[in-house]
Amino acid sequence: MKVGFLGPEATFTHVAVQSFFEKEEHLAYTSIPACMDGLAEGEVDLAVVPIENSVEGSVPITIDYLVHEQPLQIVGEIIMPIRQHLIVSKKNAEKWKDAKVIYSHSHALAQCHPFLHEHFKSTRLEPMTSTSAAAKFVSENEHENIAAIANEYAAKAYGLHIAVSDIHSNTYNRTKFVILQRENTAKEYGLLKKENQKSTFVVMMPENKAGALHQVLSAFAWRKIDLSKIESRPMKTGLGNYFFIIDVEMGYDEVLLPGVKQELEALGFTVKIIGSYSTYSK
Amino acid sequence: MKVGFLGPEATFTHVAVQSFFEKEEHLAYTSIPACMDGLAEGEVDLAVVPIENSVEGSVPITIDYLVHEQPLQIVGEIIMPIRQHLIVSKKNAEKWKDAKVIYSHSHALAQCHPFLHEHFKSTRLEPMTSTSAAAKFVSENEHENIAAIANEYAAKAYGLHIAVSDIHSNTYNRTKFVILQRENTAKEYGLLKKENQKSTFVVMMPENKAGALHQVLSAFAWRKIDLSKIESRPMKTGLGNYFFIIDVEMGYDEVLLPGVKQELEALGFTVKIIGSYSTYSK
């Protein structure tokens, strides 16, 4: 089995894929749409892309591409803690406090802002295309006293030293990745377990009227179905038009979820269930 | 007056600042938190950062930092169309079809995926830290037949030629930026106009119980207040805890919005109004 992911190597998406699909073949793609197209065209069997609160990669693009361009199914969700470390070459292990430049992805620099503000207030911060690219750069320039912010996997991959671990702010410390498949074959790959099941609804409304969302939520509320996420996203048809992504904390069953779908359709909404799957926390 | 923004120069945030604050002094920051801290500490009078569907910069970080770290006020919103162009050096104006490498920000490469898939299927795509950095790189290597994807401002800034304009996919074609201020002084800066007013609520719930969001929305629905956006965001306190960002299509008034706030507080929710402001579309 081949698993595509948002590359390059040693990024957080790669760590998620490595830890979840240990024995499978992995294929890096340069963008989220390219990864999803690769899956749709049969180059890989599954694809792993970030969907929420990510360090690398554009998460709105995952949702929009899934809804508008590639009708793939979500067959699993991986939640990874995001741990950022200050990394230097082994030569500079004792001199990290005097680092001249700190390299990382702009999102990682933002996540570690309180640490950087305290310890490196006047040090130059240089954004790179990924945390992994920053670690690679530090390893290729070990004669200079520079540092990278990256994960431990990148430190290991490029033979670097972790000078200070866990320098990220607590506010943004996990990323959700979805595992995608052409059709829902979660059972085939053994991805569906009994606990922690959830389902993702996409609900489009005929017009942006007051109370429409309230009406949508009523269909869940009176059935006492817990929502774990709701997000409005603009449709491509115009400024005032939105659709909703709703995550509910239950797998697909024979009664409640089809009931919600039918009720909303009768009220004029368009409803798609883009996945019923299990959540795995690492 | 000094306006801070998420840099570097010639990015989409810079274009938004240039077109909106034509005569003011502009100061580029390397990250969204740094920009917001700069404003809080008085280095600038206003700050402009992306908040939705952005090309460059992490948008969840804007919301989370605003809610958890820096209690700044939103005093305006700028909506910019995002237009991406294929840009080459003037020397290579006729040979763009044979470009060996295409450089851009990874989000811009993703936004132009259908165009690239059709015309440059086997060309190497190389992510850079910003669309503007990509244009700069092309201008510094004009002897090589390479291309960048960037906005027209970057093409002009680096003396490059637009080979193909508007190559972005229609799905993701605008970015919302917020104008931030230490206190709500929108009137002082002439930012508040009568039309297109909106307000942004942050609602935190005591526990993640079924129907809590439904209860929140009831307070808006029975008053027939239109919501233009709703998004759940994880709290930093744990996996199951969420808060909600709700945009309503009206400015702060004396009756309806305080009524919503009081009603929700009586039900046990924590409510903050982080801005009542006008929207400007460019």
mmCIF file with all atom_site columns, N, CA and C in Angstrom, chain B residues 96-152:
data_model
loop_
_atom_site.group_PDB
_atom_site.id
_atom_site.type_symbol
_atom_site.label_atom_id
_atom_site.label_alt_id
_atom_site.label_comp_id
_atom_site.label_asym_id
_atom_site.label_entity_id
_atom_site.label_seq_id
_atom_site.pdbx_PDB_ins_code
_atom_site.Cartn_x
_atom_site.Cartn_y
_atom_site.Cartn_z
_atom_site.occupancy
_atom_site.B_iso_or_equiv
_atom_site.pdbx_formal_charge
_atom_site.auth_seq_id
_atom_site.auth_comp_id
_atom_site.auth_asym_id
_atom_site.auth_atom_id
_atom_site.pdbx_PDB_model_num
ATOM 1   N N  . TRP B 1 96  ? 8.444  31.788 -21.771 1.00 0.00 ? 96  TRP B N  1
ATOM 2   C CA . TRP B 1 96  ? 7.919  31.341 -20.483 1.00 0.00 ? 96  TRP B CA 1
ATOM 3   C C  . TRP B 1 96  ? 7.405  29.903 -20.501 1.00 0.00 ? 96  TRP B C  1
ATOM 4   N N  . LYS B 1 97  ? 6.959  29.428 -21.690 1.00 0.00 ? 97  LYS B N  1
ATOM 5   C CA . LYS B 1 97  ? 6.422  28.057 -21.758 1.00 0.00 ? 97  LYS B CA 1
ATOM 6   C C  . LYS B 1 97  ? 7.483  27.002 -21.453 1.00 0.00 ? 97  LYS B C  1
ATOM 7   N N  . ASP B 1 98  ? 8.769  27.396 -21.609 1.00 0.00 ? 98  ASP B N  1
ATOM 8   C CA . ASP B 1 98  ? 9.858  26.448 -21.374 1.00 0.00 ? 98  ASP B CA 1
ATOM 9   C C  . ASP B 1 98  ? 10.511 26.640 -20.007 1.00 0.00 ? 98  ASP B C  1
ATOM 10  N N  . ALA B 1 99  ? 9.857  27.389 -19.121 1.00 0.00 ? 99  ALA B N  1
ATOM 11  C CA . ALA B 1 99  ? 10.440 27.631 -17.785 1.00 0.00 ? 99  ALA B CA 1
ATOM 12  C C  . ALA B 1 99  ? 10.825 26.297 -17.140 1.00 0.00 ? 99  ALA B C  1
ATOM 13  N N  . LYS B 1 100 ? 12.013 26.281 -16.538 1.00 0.00 ? 100 LYS B N  1
ATOM 14  C CA . LYS B 1 100 ? 12.535 25.028 -15.954 1.00 0.00 ? 100 LYS B CA 1
ATOM 15  C C  . LYS B 1 100 ? 12.010 24.808 -14.528 1.00 0.00 ? 100 LYS B C  1
ATOM 16  N N  . VAL B 1 101 ? 11.842 25.892 -13.788 1.00 0.00 ? 101 VAL B N  1
ATOM 17  C CA . VAL B 1 101 ? 11.360 25.798 -12.404 1.00 0.00 ? 101 VAL B CA 1
ATOM 18  C C  . VAL B 1 101 ? 10.366 26.937 -12.165 1.00 0.00 ? 101 VAL B C  1
ATOM 19  N N  . ILE B 1 102 ? 9.314  26.669 -11.393 1.00 0.00 ? 102 ILE B N  1
ATOM 20  C CA . ILE B 1 102 ? 8.373  27.731 -11.021 1.00 0.00 ? 102 ILE B CA 1
ATOM 21  C C  . ILE B 1 102 ? 8.417  27.902 -9.501  1.00 0.00 ? 102 ILE B C  1
ATOM 22  N N  . TYR B 1 103 ? 8.716  29.124 -9.064  1.00 0.00 ? 103 TYR B N  1
ATOM 23  C CA . TYR B 1 103 ? 8.869  29.442 -7.650  1.00 0.00 ? 103 TYR B CA 1
ATOM 24  C C  . TYR B 1 103 ? 7.652  30.214 -7.136  1.00 0.00 ? 103 TYR B C  1
ATOM 25  N N  . SER B 1 104 ? 7.201  29.891 -5.931  1.00 0.00 ? 104 SER B N  1
ATOM 26  C CA . SER B 1 104 ? 6.164  30.700 -5.284  1.00 0.00 ? 104 SER B CA 1
ATOM 27  C C  . SER B 1 104 ? 5.954  30.208 -3.851  1.00 0.00 ? 104 SER B C  1
ATOM 28  N N  . HIS B 1 105 ? 5.086  30.892 -3.111  1.00 0.00 ? 105 HIS B N  1
ATOM 29  C CA . HIS B 1 105 ? 4.668  30.395 -1.801  1.00 0.00 ? 105 HIS B CA 1
ATOM 30  C C  . HIS B 1 105 ? 3.832  29.127 -2.025  1.00 0.00 ? 105 HIS B C  1
ATOM 31  N N  . SER B 1 106 ? 3.948  28.168 -1.100  1.00 0.00 ? 106 SER B N  1
ATOM 32  C CA . SER B 1 106 ? 3.246  26.896 -1.305  1.00 0.00 ? 106 SER B CA 1
ATOM 33  C C  . SER B 1 106 ? 1.734  27.084 -1.438  1.00 0.00 ? 106 SER B C  1
ATOM 34  N N  . HIS B 1 107 ? 1.165  28.058 -0.750  1.00 0.00 ? 107 HIS B N  1
ATOM 35  C CA . HIS B 1 107 ? -0.275 28.282 -0.856  1.00 0.00 ? 107 HIS B CA 1
ATOM 36  C C  . HIS B 1 107 ? -0.630 28.809 -2.242  1.00 0.00 ? 107 HIS B C  1
ATOM 37  N N  . ALA B 1 108 ? 0.225  29.654 -2.810  1.00 0.00 ? 108 ALA B N  1
ATOM 38  C CA . ALA B 1 108 ? -0.036 30.178 -4.152  1.00 0.00 ? 108 ALA B CA 1
ATOM 39  C C  . ALA B 1 108 ? 0.100  29.059 -5.182  1.00 0.00 ? 108 ALA B C  1
ATOM 40  N N  . LEU B 1 109 ? 1.088  28.165 -5.002  1.00 0.00 ? 109 LEU B N  1
ATOM 41  C CA . LEU B 1 109 ? 1.221  27.007 -5.906  1.00 0.00 ? 109 LEU B CA 1
ATOM 42  C C  . LEU B 1 109 ? -0.053 26.162 -5.827  1.00 0.00 ? 109 LEU B C  1
ATOM 43  N N  . ALA B 1 110 ? -0.589 26.010 -4.620  1.00 0.00 ? 110 ALA B N  1
ATOM 44  C CA . ALA B 1 110 ? -1.822 25.232 -4.447  1.00 0.00 ? 110 ALA B CA 1
ATOM 45  C C  . ALA B 1 110 ? -3.003 25.937 -5.121  1.00 0.00 ? 110 ALA B C  1
ATOM 46  N N  . GLN B 1 111 ? -3.071 27.266 -4.975  1.00 0.00 ? 111 GLN B N  1
ATOM 47  C CA . GLN B 1 111 ? -4.181 28.028 -5.575  1.00 0.00 ? 111 GLN B CA 1
ATOM 48  C C  . GLN B 1 111 ? -4.170 27.970 -7.095  1.00 0.00 ? 111 GLN B C  1
ATOM 49  N N  . CYS B 1 112 ? -2.977 27.815 -7.683  1.00 0.00 ? 112 CYS B N  1
ATOM 50  C CA . CYS B 1 112 ? -2.857 27.794 -9.147  1.00 0.00 ? 112 CYS B CA 1
ATOM 51  C C  . CYS B 1 112 ? -2.719 26.372 -9.666  1.00 0.00 ? 112 CYS B C  1
ATOM 52  N N  . HIS B 1 113 ? -3.064 25.403 -8.831  1.00 0.00 ? 113 HIS B N  1
ATOM 53  C CA . HIS B 1 113 ? -2.864 24.000 -9.173  1.00 0.00 ? 113 HIS B CA 1
ATOM 54  C C  . HIS B 1 113 ? -3.489 23.593 -10.516 1.00 0.00 ? 113 HIS B C  1
ATOM 55  N N  . PRO B 1 114 ? -4.753 23.962 -10.824 1.00 0.00 ? 114 PRO B N  1
ATOM 56  C CA . PRO B 1 114 ? -5.316 23.547 -12.119 1.00 0.00 ? 114 PRO B CA 1
ATOM 57  C C  . PRO B 1 114 ? -4.503 24.083 -13.310 1.00 0.00 ? 114 PRO B C  1
ATOM 58  N N  . PHE B 1 115 ? -4.077 25.342 -13.260 1.00 0.00 ? 115 PHE B N  1
ATOM 59  C CA . PHE B 1 115 ? -3.246 25.922 -14.337 1.00 0.00 ? 115 PHE B CA 1
ATOM 60  C C  . PHE B 1 115 ? -1.927 25.178 -14.461 1.00 0.00 ? 115 PHE B C  1
ATOM 61  N N  . LEU B 1 116 ? -1.270 24.938 -13.335 1.00 0.00 ? 116 LEU B N  1
ATOM 62  C CA . LEU B 1 116 ? 0.038  24.267 -13.353 1.00 0.00 ? 116 LEU B CA 1
ATOM 63  C C  . LEU B 1 116 ? -0.107 22.821 -13.825 1.00 0.00 ? 116 LEU B C  1
ATOM 64  N N  . HIS B 1 117 ? -1.179 22.174 -13.398 1.00 0.00 ? 117 HIS B N  1
ATOM 65  C CA . HIS B 1 117 ? -1.442 20.784 -13.775 1.00 0.00 ? 117 HIS B CA 1
ATOM 66  C C  . HIS B 1 117 ? -1.609 20.678 -15.294 1.00 0.00 ? 117 HIS B C  1
ATOM 67  N N  . GLU B 1 118 ? -2.225 21.719 -15.891 1.00 0.00 ? 118 GLU B N  1
ATOM 68  C CA . GLU B 1 118 ? -2.494 21.695 -17.336 1.00 0.00 ? 118 GLU B CA 1
ATOM 69  C C  . GLU B 1 118 ? -1.251 22.073 -18.151 1.00 0.00 ? 118 GLU B C  1
ATOM 70  N N  . HIS B 1 119 ? -0.543 23.155 -17.741 1.00 0.00 ? 119 HIS B N  1
ATOM 71  C CA . HIS B 1 119 ? 0.530  23.692 -18.590 1.00 0.00 ? 119 HIS B CA 1
ATOM 72  C C  . HIS B 1 119 ? 1.934  23.297 -18.169 1.00 0.00 ? 119 HIS B C  1
ATOM 73  N N  . PHE B 1 120 ? 2.108  22.921 -16.910 1.00 0.00 ? 120 PHE B N  1
ATOM 74  C CA . PHE B 1 120 ? 3.463  22.630 -16.417 1.00 0.00 ? 120 PHE B CA 1
ATOM 75  C C  . PHE B 1 120 ? 3.478  21.323 -15.633 1.00 0.00 ? 120 PHE B C  1
ATOM 76  N N  . LYS B 1 121 ? 2.834  20.296 -16.196 1.00 0.00 ? 121 LYS B N  1
ATOM 77  C CA . LYS B 1 121 ? 2.637  19.043 -15.444 1.00 0.00 ? 121 LYS B CA 1
ATOM 78  C C  . LYS B 1 121 ? 3.947  18.442 -14.936 1.00 0.00 ? 121 LYS B C  1
ATOM 79  N N  . SER B 1 122 ? 5.014  18.521 -15.733 1.00 0.00 ? 122 SER B N  1
ATOM 80  C CA . SER B 1 122 ? 6.257  17.880 -15.287 1.00 0.00 ? 122 SER B CA 1
ATOM 81  C C  . SER B 1 122 ? 7.336  18.895 -14.892 1.00 0.00 ? 122 SER B C  1
ATOM 82  N N  . THR B 1 123 ? 6.962  20.158 -14.772 1.00 0.00 ? 123 THR B N  1
ATOM 83  C CA . THR B 1 123 ? 7.918  21.192 -14.365 1.00 0.00 ? 123 THR B CA 1
ATOM 84  C C  . THR B 1 123 ? 8.103  21.148 -12.842 1.00 0.00 ? 123 THR B C  1
ATOM 85  N N  . ARG B 1 124 ? 9.320  21.413 -12.394 1.00 0.00 ? 124 ARG B N  1
ATOM 86  C CA . ARG B 1 124 ? 9.577  21.407 -10.959 1.00 0.00 ? 124 ARG B CA 1
ATOM 87  C C  . ARG B 1 124 ? 8.968  22.654 -10.306 1.00 0.00 ? 124 ARG B C  1
ATOM 88  N N  . LEU B 1 125 ? 8.221  22.449 -9.218  1.00 0.00 ? 125 LEU B N  1
ATOM 89  C CA . LEU B 1 125 ? 7.618  23.561 -8.476  1.00 0.00 ? 125 LEU B CA 1
ATOM 90  C C  . LEU B 1 125 ? 8.402  23.715 -7.182  1.00 0.00 ? 125 LEU B C  1
ATOM 91  N N  . GLU B 1 126 ? 8.851  24.921 -6.913  1.00 0.00 ? 126 GLU B N  1
ATOM 92  C CA . GLU B 1 126 ? 9.724  25.106 -5.755  1.00 0.00 ? 126 GLU B CA 1
ATOM 93  C C  . GLU B 1 126 ? 9.107  26.099 -4.780  1.00 0.00 ? 126 GLU B C  1
ATOM 94  N N  . PRO B 1 127 ? 8.716  25.642 -3.555  1.00 0.00 ? 127 PRO B N  1
ATOM 95  C CA . PRO B 1 127 ? 8.117  26.581 -2.604  1.00 0.00 ? 127 PRO B CA 1
ATOM 96  C C  . PRO B 1 127 ? 9.131  27.592 -2.067  1.00 0.00 ? 127 PRO B C  1
ATOM 97  N N  . MET B 1 128 ? 8.676  28.831 -1.880  1.00 0.00 ? 128 MET B N  1
ATOM 98  C CA . MET B 1 128 ? 9.491  29.889 -1.268  1.00 0.00 ? 128 MET B CA 1
ATOM 99  C C  . MET B 1 128 ? 8.707  30.417 -0.062  1.00 0.00 ? 128 MET B C  1
ATOM 100 N N  . THR B 1 129 ? 9.327  31.290 0.741   1.00 0.00 ? 129 THR B N  1
ATOM 101 C CA . THR B 1 129 ? 8.645  31.771 1.945   1.00 0.00 ? 129 THR B CA 1
ATOM 102 C C  . THR B 1 129 ? 7.539  32.771 1.652   1.00 0.00 ? 129 THR B C  1
ATOM 103 N N  . SER B 1 130 ? 7.554  33.411 0.488   1.00 0.00 ? 130 SER B N  1
ATOM 104 C CA . SER B 1 130 ? 6.461  34.313 0.115   1.00 0.00 ? 130 SER B CA 1
ATOM 105 C C  . SER B 1 130 ? 6.458  34.454 -1.396  1.00 0.00 ? 130 SER B C  1
ATOM 106 N N  . THR B 1 131 ? 5.344  34.912 -1.947  1.00 0.00 ? 131 THR B N  1
ATOM 107 C CA . THR B 1 131 ? 5.266  35.141 -3.391  1.00 0.00 ? 131 THR B CA 1
ATOM 108 C C  . THR B 1 131 ? 6.267  36.224 -3.780  1.00 0.00 ? 131 THR B C  1
ATOM 109 N N  . SER B 1 132 ? 6.446  37.179 -2.884  1.00 0.00 ? 132 SER B N  1
ATOM 110 C CA . SER B 1 132 ? 7.362  38.276 -3.160  1.00 0.00 ? 132 SER B CA 1
ATOM 111 C C  . SER B 1 132 ? 8.818  37.800 -3.189  1.00 0.00 ? 132 SER B C  1
ATOM 112 N N  . ALA B 1 133 ? 9.171  36.869 -2.284  1.00 0.00 ? 133 ALA B N  1
ATOM 113 C CA . ALA B 1 133 ? 10.523 36.299 -2.295  1.00 0.00 ? 133 ALA B CA 1
ATOM 114 C C  . ALA B 1 133 ? 10.776 35.549 -3.600  1.00 0.00 ? 133 ALA B C  1
ATOM 115 N N  . ALA B 1 134 ? 9.736  34.903 -4.126  1.00 0.00 ? 134 ALA B N  1
ATOM 116 C CA . ALA B 1 134 ? 9.862  34.170 -5.390  1.00 0.00 ? 134 ALA B CA 1
ATOM 117 C C  . ALA B 1 134 ? 10.158 35.132 -6.541  1.00 0.00 ? 134 ALA B C  1
ATOM 118 N N  . ALA B 1 135 ? 9.419  36.258 -6.583  1.00 0.00 ? 135 ALA B N  1
ATOM 119 C CA . ALA B 1 135 ? 9.628  37.251 -7.642  1.00 0.00 ? 135 ALA B CA 1
ATOM 120 C C  . ALA B 1 135 ? 11.038 37.836 -7.544  1.00 0.00 ? 135 ALA B C  1
ATOM 121 N N  . LYS B 1 136 ? 11.489 38.104 -6.322  1.00 0.00 ? 136 LYS B N  1
ATOM 122 C CA . LYS B 1 136 ? 12.829 38.643 -6.106  1.00 0.00 ? 136 LYS B CA 1
ATOM 123 C C  . LYS B 1 136 ? 13.876 37.656 -6.641  1.00 0.00 ? 136 LYS B C  1
ATOM 124 N N  . PHE B 1 137 ? 13.687 36.383 -6.356  1.00 0.00 ? 137 PHE B N  1
ATOM 125 C CA . PHE B 1 137 ? 14.640 35.356 -6.792  1.00 0.00 ? 137 PHE B CA 1
ATOM 126 C C  . PHE B 1 137 ? 14.724 35.303 -8.320  1.00 0.00 ? 137 PHE B C  1
ATOM 127 N N  . VAL B 1 138 ? 13.566 35.393 -8.980  1.00 0.00 ? 138 VAL B N  1
ATOM 128 C CA . VAL B 1 138 ? 13.544 35.372 -10.457 1.00 0.00 ? 138 VAL B CA 1
ATOM 129 C C  . VAL B 1 138 ? 14.294 36.590 -10.995 1.00 0.00 ? 138 VAL B C  1
ATOM 130 N N  . SER B 1 139 ? 14.109 37.751 -10.357 1.00 0.00 ? 139 SER B N  1
ATOM 131 C CA . SER B 1 139 ? 14.776 38.970 -10.845 1.00 0.00 ? 139 SER B CA 1
ATOM 132 C C  . SER B 1 139 ? 16.292 38.886 -10.650 1.00 0.00 ? 139 SER B C  1
ATOM 133 N N  . GLU B 1 140 ? 16.735 38.134 -9.629  1.00 0.00 ? 140 GLU B N  1
ATOM 134 C CA . GLU B 1 140 ? 18.175 38.019 -9.366  1.00 0.00 ? 140 GLU B CA 1
ATOM 135 C C  . GLU B 1 140 ? 18.845 36.938 -10.218 1.00 0.00 ? 140 GLU B C  1
ATOM 136 N N  . ASN B 1 141 ? 18.035 36.136 -10.917 1.00 0.00 ? 141 ASN B N  1
ATOM 137 C CA . ASN B 1 141 ? 18.578 35.043 -11.731 1.00 0.00 ? 141 ASN B CA 1
ATOM 138 C C  . ASN B 1 141 ? 18.001 35.096 -13.140 1.00 0.00 ? 141 ASN B C  1
ATOM 139 N N  . GLU B 1 142 ? 18.068 36.278 -13.774 1.00 0.00 ? 142 GLU B N  1
ATOM 140 C CA . GLU B 1 142 ? 17.374 36.444 -15.053 1.00 0.00 ? 142 GLU B CA 1
ATOM 141 C C  . GLU B 1 142 ? 18.044 35.687 -16.195 1.00 0.00 ? 142 GLU B C  1
ATOM 142 N N  . HIS B 1 143 ? 19.288 35.216 -15.982 1.00 0.00 ? 143 HIS B N  1
ATOM 143 C CA . HIS B 1 143 ? 19.953 34.418 -17.015 1.00 0.00 ? 143 HIS B CA 1
ATOM 144 C C  . HIS B 1 143 ? 19.366 33.009 -17.091 1.00 0.00 ? 143 HIS B C  1
ATOM 145 N N  . GLU B 1 144 ? 18.637 32.593 -16.047 1.00 0.00 ? 144 GLU B N  1
ATOM 146 C CA . GLU B 1 144 ? 17.998 31.269 -16.081 1.00 0.00 ? 144 GLU B CA 1
ATOM 147 C C  . GLU B 1 144 ? 16.546 31.418 -16.496 1.00 0.00 ? 144 GLU B C  1
ATOM 148 N N  . ASN B 1 145 ? 16.034 30.434 -17.250 1.00 0.00 ? 145 ASN B N  1
ATOM 149 C CA . ASN B 1 145 ? 14.621 30.497 -17.634 1.00 0.00 ? 145 ASN B CA 1
ATOM 150 C C  . ASN B 1 145 ? 13.760 29.890 -16.529 1.00 0.00 ? 145 ASN B C  1
ATOM 151 N N  . ILE B 1 146 ? 13.425 30.728 -15.549 1.00 0.00 ? 146 ILE B N  1
ATOM 152 C CA . ILE B 1 146 ? 12.597 30.307 -14.421 1.00 0.00 ? 146 ILE B CA 1
ATOM 153 C C  . ILE B 1 146 ? 11.442 31.297 -14.278 1.00 0.00 ? 146 ILE B C  1
ATOM 154 N N  . ALA B 1 147 ? 10.411 30.904 -13.549 1.00 0.00 ? 147 ALA B N  1
ATOM 155 C CA . ALA B 1 147 ? 9.227  31.761 -13.401 1.00 0.00 ? 147 ALA B CA 1
ATOM 156 C C  . ALA B 1 147 ? 8.809  31.824 -11.943 1.00 0.00 ? 147 ALA B C  1
ATOM 157 N N  . ALA B 1 148 ? 8.033  32.867 -11.599 1.00 0.00 ? 148 ALA B N  1
ATOM 158 C CA . ALA B 1 148 ? 7.461  32.983 -10.265 1.00 0.00 ? 148 ALA B CA 1
ATOM 159 C C  . ALA B 1 148 ? 5.949  33.138 -10.398 1.00 0.00 ? 148 ALA B C  1
ATOM 160 N N  . ILE B 1 149 ? 5.232  32.753 -9.365  1.00 0.00 ? 149 ILE B N  1
ATOM 161 C CA . ILE B 1 149 ? 3.811  33.089 -9.261  1.00 0.00 ? 149 ILE B CA 1
ATOM 162 C C  . ILE B 1 149 ? 3.711  34.126 -8.149  1.00 0.00 ? 149 ILE B C  1
ATOM 163 N N  . ALA B 1 150 ? 3.193  35.294 -8.488  1.00 0.00 ? 150 ALA B N  1
ATOM 164 C CA . ALA B 1 150 ? 3.119  36.381 -7.501  1.00 0.00 ? 150 ALA B CA 1
ATOM 165 C C  . ALA B 1 150 ? 2.087  37.408 -7.978  1.00 0.00 ? 150 ALA B C  1
ATOM 166 N N  . ASN B 1 151 ? 1.883  38.451 -7.175  1.00 0.00 ? 151 ASN B N  1
ATOM 167 C CA . ASN B 1 151 ? 0.932  39.490 -7.552  1.00 0.00 ? 151 ASN B CA 1
ATOM 168 C C  . ASN B 1 151 ? 1.599  40.535 -8.457  1.00 0.00 ? 151 ASN B C  1
ATOM 169 N N  . GLU B 1 152 ? 0.781  41.428 -9.041  1.00 0.00 ? 152 GLU B N  1
ATOM 170 C CA . GLU B 1 152 ? 1.328  42.393 -9.993  1.00 0.00 ? 152 GLU B CA 1
ATOM 171 C C  . GLU B 1 152 ? 2.245  43.417 -9.318  1.00 0.00 ? 152 GLU B C  1
#
